[in-house]
Coordinates of C-alpha atoms in Angstrom, one line a residue:
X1 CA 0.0 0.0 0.0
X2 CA 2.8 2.0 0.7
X3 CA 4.2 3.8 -2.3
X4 CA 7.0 5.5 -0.5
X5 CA 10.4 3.2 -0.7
X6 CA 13.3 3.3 1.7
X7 CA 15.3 6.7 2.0
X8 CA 19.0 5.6 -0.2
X9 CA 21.2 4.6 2.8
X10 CA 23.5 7.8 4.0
X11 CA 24.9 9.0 7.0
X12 CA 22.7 9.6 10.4
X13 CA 25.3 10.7 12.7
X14 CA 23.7 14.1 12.6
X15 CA 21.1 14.2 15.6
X16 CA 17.8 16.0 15.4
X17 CA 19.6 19.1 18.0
X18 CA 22.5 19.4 15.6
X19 CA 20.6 19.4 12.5
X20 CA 18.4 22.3 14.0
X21 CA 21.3 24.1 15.3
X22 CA 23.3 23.8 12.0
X23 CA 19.8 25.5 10.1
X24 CA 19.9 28.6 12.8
X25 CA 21.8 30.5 10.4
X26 CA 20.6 29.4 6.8
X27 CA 16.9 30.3 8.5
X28 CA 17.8 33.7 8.9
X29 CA 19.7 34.7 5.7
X30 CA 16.2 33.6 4.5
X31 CA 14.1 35.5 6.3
X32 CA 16.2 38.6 5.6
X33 CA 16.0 37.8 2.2
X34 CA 12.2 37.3 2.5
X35 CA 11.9 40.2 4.3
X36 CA 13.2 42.3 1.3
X37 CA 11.0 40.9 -1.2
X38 CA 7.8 40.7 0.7
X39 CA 5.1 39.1 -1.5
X40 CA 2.6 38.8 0.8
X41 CA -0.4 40.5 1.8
X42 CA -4.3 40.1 1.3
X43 CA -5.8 38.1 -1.6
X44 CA -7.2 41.2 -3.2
X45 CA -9.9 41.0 -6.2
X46 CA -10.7 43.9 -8.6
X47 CA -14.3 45.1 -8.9
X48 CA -14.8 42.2 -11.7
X49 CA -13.5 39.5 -9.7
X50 CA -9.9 39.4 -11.0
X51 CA -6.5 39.1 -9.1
X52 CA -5.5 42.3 -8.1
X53 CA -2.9 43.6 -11.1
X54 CA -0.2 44.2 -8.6
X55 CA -0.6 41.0 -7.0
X56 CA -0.2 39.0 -10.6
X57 CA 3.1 41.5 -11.4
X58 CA 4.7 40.2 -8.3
X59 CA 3.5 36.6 -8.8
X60 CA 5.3 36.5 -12.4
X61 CA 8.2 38.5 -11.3
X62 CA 9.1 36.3 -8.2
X63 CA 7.6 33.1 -8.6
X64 CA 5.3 32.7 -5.8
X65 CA 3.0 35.1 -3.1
X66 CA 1.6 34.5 0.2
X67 CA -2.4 35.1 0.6
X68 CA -2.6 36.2 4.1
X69 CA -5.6 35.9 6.5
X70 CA -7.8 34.1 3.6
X71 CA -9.0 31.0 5.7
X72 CA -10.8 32.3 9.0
X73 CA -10.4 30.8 12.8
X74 CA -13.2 28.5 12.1
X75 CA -13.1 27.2 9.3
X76 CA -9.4 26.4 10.1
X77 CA -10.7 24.3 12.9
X78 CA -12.8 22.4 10.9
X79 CA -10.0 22.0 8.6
X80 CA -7.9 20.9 11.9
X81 CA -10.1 18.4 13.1
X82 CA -11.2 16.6 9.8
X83 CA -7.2 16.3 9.0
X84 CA -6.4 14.8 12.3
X85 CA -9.4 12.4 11.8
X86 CA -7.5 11.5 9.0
X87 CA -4.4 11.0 11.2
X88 CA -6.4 9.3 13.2
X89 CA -7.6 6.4 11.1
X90 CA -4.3 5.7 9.0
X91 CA -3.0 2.9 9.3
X92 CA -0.7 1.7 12.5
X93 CA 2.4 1.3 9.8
X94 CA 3.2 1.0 5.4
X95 CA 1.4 -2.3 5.3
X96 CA -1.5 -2.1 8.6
X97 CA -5.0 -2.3 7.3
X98 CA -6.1 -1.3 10.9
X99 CA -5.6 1.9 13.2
X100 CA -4.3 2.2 16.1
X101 CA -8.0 1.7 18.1
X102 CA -8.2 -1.5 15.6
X103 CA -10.7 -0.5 13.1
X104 CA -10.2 -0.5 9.4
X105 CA -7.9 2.2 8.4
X106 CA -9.8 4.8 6.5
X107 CA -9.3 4.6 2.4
X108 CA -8.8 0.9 2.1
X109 CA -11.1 0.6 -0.6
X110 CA -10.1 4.1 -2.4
X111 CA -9.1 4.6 -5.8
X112 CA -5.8 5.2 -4.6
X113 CA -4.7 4.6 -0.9
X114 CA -3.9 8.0 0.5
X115 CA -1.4 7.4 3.1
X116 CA 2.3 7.7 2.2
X117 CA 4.6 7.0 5.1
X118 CA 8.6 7.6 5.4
X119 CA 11.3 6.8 8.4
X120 CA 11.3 10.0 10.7
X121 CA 13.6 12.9 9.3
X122 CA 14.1 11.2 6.3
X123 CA 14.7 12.1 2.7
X124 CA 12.5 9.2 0.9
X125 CA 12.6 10.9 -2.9
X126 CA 16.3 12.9 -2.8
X127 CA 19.0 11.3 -5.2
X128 CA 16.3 8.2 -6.1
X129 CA 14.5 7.5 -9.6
X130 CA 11.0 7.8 -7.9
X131 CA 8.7 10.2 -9.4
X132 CA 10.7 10.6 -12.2
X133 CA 13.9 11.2 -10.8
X134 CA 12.9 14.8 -10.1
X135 CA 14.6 15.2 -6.5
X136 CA 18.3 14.3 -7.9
X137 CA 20.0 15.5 -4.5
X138 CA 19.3 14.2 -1.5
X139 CA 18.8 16.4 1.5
X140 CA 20.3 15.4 5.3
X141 CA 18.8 12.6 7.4
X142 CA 19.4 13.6 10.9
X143 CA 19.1 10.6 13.7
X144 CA 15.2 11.1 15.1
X145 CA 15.3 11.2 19.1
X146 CA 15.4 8.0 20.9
X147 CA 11.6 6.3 21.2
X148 CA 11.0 7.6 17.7
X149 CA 8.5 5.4 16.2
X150 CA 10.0 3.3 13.1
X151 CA 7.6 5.5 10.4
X152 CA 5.7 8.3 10.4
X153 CA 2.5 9.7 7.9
X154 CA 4.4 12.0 5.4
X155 CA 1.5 12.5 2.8
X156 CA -2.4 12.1 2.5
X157 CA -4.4 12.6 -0.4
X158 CA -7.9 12.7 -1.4
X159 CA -8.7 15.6 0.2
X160 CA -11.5 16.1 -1.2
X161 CA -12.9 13.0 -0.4
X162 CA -12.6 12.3 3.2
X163 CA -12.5 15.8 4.6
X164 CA -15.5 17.2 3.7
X165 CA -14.3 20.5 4.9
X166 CA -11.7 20.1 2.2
X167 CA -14.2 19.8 -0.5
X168 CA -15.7 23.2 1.1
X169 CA -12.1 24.9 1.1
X170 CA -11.7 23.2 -2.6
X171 CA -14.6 25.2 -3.4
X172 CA -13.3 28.6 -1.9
X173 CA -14.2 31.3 -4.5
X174 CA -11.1 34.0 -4.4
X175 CA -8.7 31.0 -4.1
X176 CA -10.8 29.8 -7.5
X177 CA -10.7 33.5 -8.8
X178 CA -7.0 34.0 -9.1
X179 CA -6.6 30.9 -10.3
X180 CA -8.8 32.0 -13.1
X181 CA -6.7 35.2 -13.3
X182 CA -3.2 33.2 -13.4
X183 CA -4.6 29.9 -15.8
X184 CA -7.7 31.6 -17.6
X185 CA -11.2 30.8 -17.1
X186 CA -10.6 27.1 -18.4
X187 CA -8.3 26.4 -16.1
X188 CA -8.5 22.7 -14.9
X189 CA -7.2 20.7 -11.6
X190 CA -4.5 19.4 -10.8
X191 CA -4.2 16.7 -8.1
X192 CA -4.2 17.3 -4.1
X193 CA -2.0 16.0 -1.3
X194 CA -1.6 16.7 2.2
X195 CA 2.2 17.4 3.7
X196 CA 2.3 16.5 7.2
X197 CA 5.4 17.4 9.3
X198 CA 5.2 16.4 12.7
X199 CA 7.2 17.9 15.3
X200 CA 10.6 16.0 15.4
X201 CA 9.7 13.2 13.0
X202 CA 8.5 14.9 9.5
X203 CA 10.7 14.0 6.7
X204 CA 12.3 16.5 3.7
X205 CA 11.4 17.2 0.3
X206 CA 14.1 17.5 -1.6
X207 CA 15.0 20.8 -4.0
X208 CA 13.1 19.9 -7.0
X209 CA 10.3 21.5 -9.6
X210 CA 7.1 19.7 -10.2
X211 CA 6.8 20.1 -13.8
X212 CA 7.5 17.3 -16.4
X213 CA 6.1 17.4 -19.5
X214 CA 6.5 20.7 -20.7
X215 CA 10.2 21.9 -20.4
X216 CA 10.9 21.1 -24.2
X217 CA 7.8 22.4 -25.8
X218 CA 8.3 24.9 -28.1
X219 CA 5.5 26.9 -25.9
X220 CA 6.8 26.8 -22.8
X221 CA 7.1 29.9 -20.6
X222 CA 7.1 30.6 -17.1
X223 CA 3.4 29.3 -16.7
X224 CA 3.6 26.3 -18.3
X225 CA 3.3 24.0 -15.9
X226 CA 0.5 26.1 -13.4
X227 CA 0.8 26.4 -9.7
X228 CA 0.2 25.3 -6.5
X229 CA -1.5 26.5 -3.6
X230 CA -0.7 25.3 0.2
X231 CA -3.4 26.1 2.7
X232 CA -1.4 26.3 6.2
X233 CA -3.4 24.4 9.1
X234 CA -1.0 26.0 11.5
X235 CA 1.3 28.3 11.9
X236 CA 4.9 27.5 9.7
X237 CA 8.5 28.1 10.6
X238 CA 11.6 28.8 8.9
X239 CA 12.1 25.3 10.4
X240 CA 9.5 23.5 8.5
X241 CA 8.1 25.2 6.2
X242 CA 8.6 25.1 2.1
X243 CA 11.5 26.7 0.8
X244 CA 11.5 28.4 -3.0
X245 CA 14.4 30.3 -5.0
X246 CA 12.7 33.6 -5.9
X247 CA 12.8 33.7 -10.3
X248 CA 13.9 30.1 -11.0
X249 CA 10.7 29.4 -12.7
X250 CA 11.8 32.0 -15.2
X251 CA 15.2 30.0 -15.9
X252 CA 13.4 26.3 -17.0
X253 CA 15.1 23.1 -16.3
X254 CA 17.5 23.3 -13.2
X255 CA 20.5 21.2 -12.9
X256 CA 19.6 20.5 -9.1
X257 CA 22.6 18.1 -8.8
X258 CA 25.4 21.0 -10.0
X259 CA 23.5 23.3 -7.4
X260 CA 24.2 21.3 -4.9
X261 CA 27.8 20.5 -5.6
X262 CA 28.4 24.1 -6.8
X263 CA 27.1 24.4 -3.3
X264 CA 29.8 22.7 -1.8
X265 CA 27.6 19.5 -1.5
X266 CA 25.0 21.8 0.9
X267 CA 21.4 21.3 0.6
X268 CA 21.7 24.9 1.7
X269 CA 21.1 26.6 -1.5
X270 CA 21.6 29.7 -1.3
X271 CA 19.4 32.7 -2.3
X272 CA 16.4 30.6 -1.2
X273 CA 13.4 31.7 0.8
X274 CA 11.0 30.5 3.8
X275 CA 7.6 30.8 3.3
X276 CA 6.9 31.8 6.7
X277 CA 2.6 31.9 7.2
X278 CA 0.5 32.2 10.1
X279 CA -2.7 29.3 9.9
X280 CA -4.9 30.5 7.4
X281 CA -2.2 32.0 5.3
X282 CA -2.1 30.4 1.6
X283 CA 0.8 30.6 -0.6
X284 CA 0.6 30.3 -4.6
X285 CA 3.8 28.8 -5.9
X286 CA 4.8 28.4 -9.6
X287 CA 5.4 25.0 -10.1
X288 CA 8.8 25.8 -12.0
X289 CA 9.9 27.1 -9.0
X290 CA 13.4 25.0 -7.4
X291 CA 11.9 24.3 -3.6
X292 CA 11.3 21.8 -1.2
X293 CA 11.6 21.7 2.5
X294 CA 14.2 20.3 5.1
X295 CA 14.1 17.5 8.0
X296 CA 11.5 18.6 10.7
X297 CA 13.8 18.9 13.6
X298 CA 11.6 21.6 15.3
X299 CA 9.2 20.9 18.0
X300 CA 6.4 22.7 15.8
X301 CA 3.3 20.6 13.5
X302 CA 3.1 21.7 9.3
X303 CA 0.0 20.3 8.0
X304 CA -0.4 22.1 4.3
X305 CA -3.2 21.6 2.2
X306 CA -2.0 21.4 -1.3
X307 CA -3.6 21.3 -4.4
X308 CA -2.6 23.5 -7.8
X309 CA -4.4 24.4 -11.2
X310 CA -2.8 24.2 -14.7
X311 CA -4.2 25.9 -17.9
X312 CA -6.3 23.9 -19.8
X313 CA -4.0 23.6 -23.0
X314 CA -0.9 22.5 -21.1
X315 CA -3.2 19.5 -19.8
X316 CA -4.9 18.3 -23.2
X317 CA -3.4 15.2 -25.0
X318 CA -0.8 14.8 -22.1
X319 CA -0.1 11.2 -20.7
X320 CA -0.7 10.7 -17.2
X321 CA 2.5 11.3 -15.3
X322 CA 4.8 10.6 -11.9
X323 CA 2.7 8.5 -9.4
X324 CA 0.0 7.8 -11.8
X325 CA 1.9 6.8 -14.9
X326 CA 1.2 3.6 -15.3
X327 CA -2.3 4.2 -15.8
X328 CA -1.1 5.0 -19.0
X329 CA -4.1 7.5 -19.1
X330 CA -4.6 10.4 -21.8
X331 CA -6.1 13.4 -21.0
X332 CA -8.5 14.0 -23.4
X333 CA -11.4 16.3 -23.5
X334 CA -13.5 13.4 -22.0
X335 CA -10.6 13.4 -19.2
X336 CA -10.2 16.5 -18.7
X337 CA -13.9 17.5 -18.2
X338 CA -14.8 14.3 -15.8
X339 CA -11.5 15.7 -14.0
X340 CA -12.4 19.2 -13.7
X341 CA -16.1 18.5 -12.5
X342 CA -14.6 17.9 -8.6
X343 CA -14.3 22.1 -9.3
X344 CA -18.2 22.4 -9.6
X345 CA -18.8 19.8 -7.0
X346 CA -16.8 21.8 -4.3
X347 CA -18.6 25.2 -5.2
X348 CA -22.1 23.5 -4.6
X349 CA -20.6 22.1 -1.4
X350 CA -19.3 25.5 -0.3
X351 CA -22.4 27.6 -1.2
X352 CA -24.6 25.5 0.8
X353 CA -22.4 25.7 3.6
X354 CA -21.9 29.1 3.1
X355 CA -25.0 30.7 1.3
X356 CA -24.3 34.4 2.2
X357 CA -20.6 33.8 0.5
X358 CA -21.0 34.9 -3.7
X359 CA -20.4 31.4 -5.3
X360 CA -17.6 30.9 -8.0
X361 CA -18.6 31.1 -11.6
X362 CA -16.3 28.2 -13.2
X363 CA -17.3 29.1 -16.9
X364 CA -16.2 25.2 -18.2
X365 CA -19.8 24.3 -16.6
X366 CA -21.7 27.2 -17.3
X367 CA -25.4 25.8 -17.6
X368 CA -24.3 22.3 -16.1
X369 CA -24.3 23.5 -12.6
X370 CA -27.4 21.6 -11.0
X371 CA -26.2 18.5 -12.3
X372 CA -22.8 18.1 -10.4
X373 CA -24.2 19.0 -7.1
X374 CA -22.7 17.7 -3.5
X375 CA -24.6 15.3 -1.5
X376 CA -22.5 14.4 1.8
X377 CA -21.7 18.1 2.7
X378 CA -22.8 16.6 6.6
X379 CA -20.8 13.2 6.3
X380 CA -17.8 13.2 8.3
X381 CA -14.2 11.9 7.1
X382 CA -14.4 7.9 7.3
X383 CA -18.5 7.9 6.6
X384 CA -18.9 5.3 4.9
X385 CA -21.6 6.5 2.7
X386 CA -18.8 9.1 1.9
X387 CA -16.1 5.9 1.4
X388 CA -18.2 3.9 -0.3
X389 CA -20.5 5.6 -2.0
X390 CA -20.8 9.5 -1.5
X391 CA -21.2 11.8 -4.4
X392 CA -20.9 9.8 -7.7
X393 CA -18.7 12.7 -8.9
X394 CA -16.5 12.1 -5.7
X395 CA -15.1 8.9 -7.9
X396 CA -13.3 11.2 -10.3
X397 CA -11.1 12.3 -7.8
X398 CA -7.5 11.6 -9.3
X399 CA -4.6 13.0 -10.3
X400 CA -4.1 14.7 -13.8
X401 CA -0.7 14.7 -14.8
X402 CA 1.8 16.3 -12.9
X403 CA 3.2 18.7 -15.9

């Protein structure tokens, strides 16, 4: 069930004090450096419901910006407690089909299992072939603290299916605006995962950039491969949260591996960037962007929400890529509308929880709205009217290509 392999076998002399200590001053060259940029403020909309013009201009130039204040105090704790149900019913280890009170672990009869574990502090993508071999450099593996357990939940997916508040915040229409405003008003999904660092214990993501497919086309340009968004749970740190080079989506395929040796063999690359957010905070990041994020060895929780939109014509006629390739799947107009209906799903859901909020126009389903309504908005995660059957449009939930 477990699609995460073994970190490559390196050196974990480093303890998890030592690695901290050795960051102190990497974290604040970066949040000097941050501090000069700024990108971050309000998610502010013009009078026709676009992305502020200023906001966009900083976007492009820099590669990413930080929404701040989008999600509110409750709807965060909703967020909170549906993600540590999740938590909550994964399984005891990689290959457990029970939790740790004994009942089924939640999402055994998914689509796609959506628990992905790793040994704590590890690297389990740097300097492997996985996922296309996009994490060529592998980042430190400090030694966890004694009584570590022997693996630790790095990723969840299918947000959207167990969490119903995550179909809500799916749904959310500024977040849907600017995508609009950055991808057009075609703009189609991309898949969703959650990052879960916990304190001491969450694994690294190695420096990479998301984008496959695209980096020989004849078309490309610095929006090729669309964006993501992260939706912060709880506060972040210099300590745990994602890291990005400011303008490296402008300069297309990096050479990750020279960085690193150029680098003196230090993952800590310099000119990069903390994305420091308080919960509710929501950063946009250009999937061309070099980032990733270092060994946990802070005593403070990430849980990120992450899920990202691509324009419509990088996505049609492109083969299923990185953890879905295999499927050998094309996404074809078929695809890519079945794909994009979890959009108009998540607005019904959100409206009715929110009536008083204006609901998203997503113009792909203009006049198709009533028929890709929500009907579990009340289910809890690990329902199992939501598992098993839920709403029918719930069963579309998977990855398009990662390009």
């Amino acid at each position: 069930m477990n699609e995460l392999t073994e970190p490559l076998t390196a050196p974990r002399g480093l303890s998890r004090a030592d690695h901290a200590a050795g960051m102190t001053a990497y974290r604040a060259a970066g949040e000097r450096l941050a501090a000069e940029i700024g990108n971050r403020g309000p998610l502010r909309l013009t009078d026709d419901g676009a992305l502020h013009p200023d906001i966009q201009a900083a976007y492009w130039r820099h590669g990413y910006y930080i929404f701040e204040g989008v999600i509110d105090a409750s709807e965060i704790e909703a967020l909170r407690a549906d993600a540590q149900t999740m938590l909550a019913r994964a399984p005891v280890g990689p290959d457990a089909k029970v939790d740790a009170q004994g009942r089924p672990a939640l999402g055994l009869n998914y689509a796609r299992f959506p628990y992905r574990y790793t040994k704590p502090l590890a690297d389990p993508w740097g300097g492997t072939q996985l996922l296309g071999g996009r994490h060529p450099a592998q980042m430190s593996q400090p030694k966890p603290d004694e009584g570590a357990p022997e693996h630790v939940v790095f990723l969840m997916y299918s947000m959207c299916q167990s969490m119903p508040s995550g179909l809500r915040l799916y749904g959310h229409p500024k977040l849907l605006a600017a995508a609009q405003s950055i991808n057009g008003p075609d703009f189609v999904p991309f898949n969703d995962a959650i990052f879960v660092k916990q304190p001491g214990l969450g694994g690294s993501v190695a420096w990479h950039q998301d984008g496959v497919t695209h980096w020989n086309s004849p078309n490309w340009d610095e929006g090729i491969h669309g964006f993501n968004y992260q939706v912060q749970l709880y506060p972040t740190t210099p300590a745990n949260c994602l890291w990005v080079i400011p303008g490296s989506h402008k300069l297309g395929k990096a050479d990750i591996k020279a960085m690193v040796r150029t680098n003196g063999g230090s993952e800590q690359l310099p000119g990069a960037v903390p994305l420091v957010c308080e919960a509710g905070d929501v950063t946009m990041v250009n999937r061309q962007m070099v980032h990733g994020s270092f060994a946990n060895s802070s005593p403070d929780i990430r849980i990120s929400l992450t899920f990202g939109f691509h324009r419509r014509k990088s996505v049609l006629g492109q083969k299923a890529a990185l953890s879905i390739e295999d499927s050998n799947a094309i996404y074809d107009e078929r695809r890519v509308f079945e794909r994009s209906a979890v959009i108009q799903v998540a607005i019904d859901a959100r409206h009715r929880a929110f009536p008083h909020e204006p609901a998203f126009h997503y113009r792909p389903f203009t006049g198709l709205e009533s028929q890709f309504p929500i009907h579990a908005r009340d289910l809890r995660p690990g329902d199992p009217r939501l598992q098993h059957q839920g709403p029918r449009h719930l069963k579309r939930l998977r990855a398009v290509p990662c390009v």
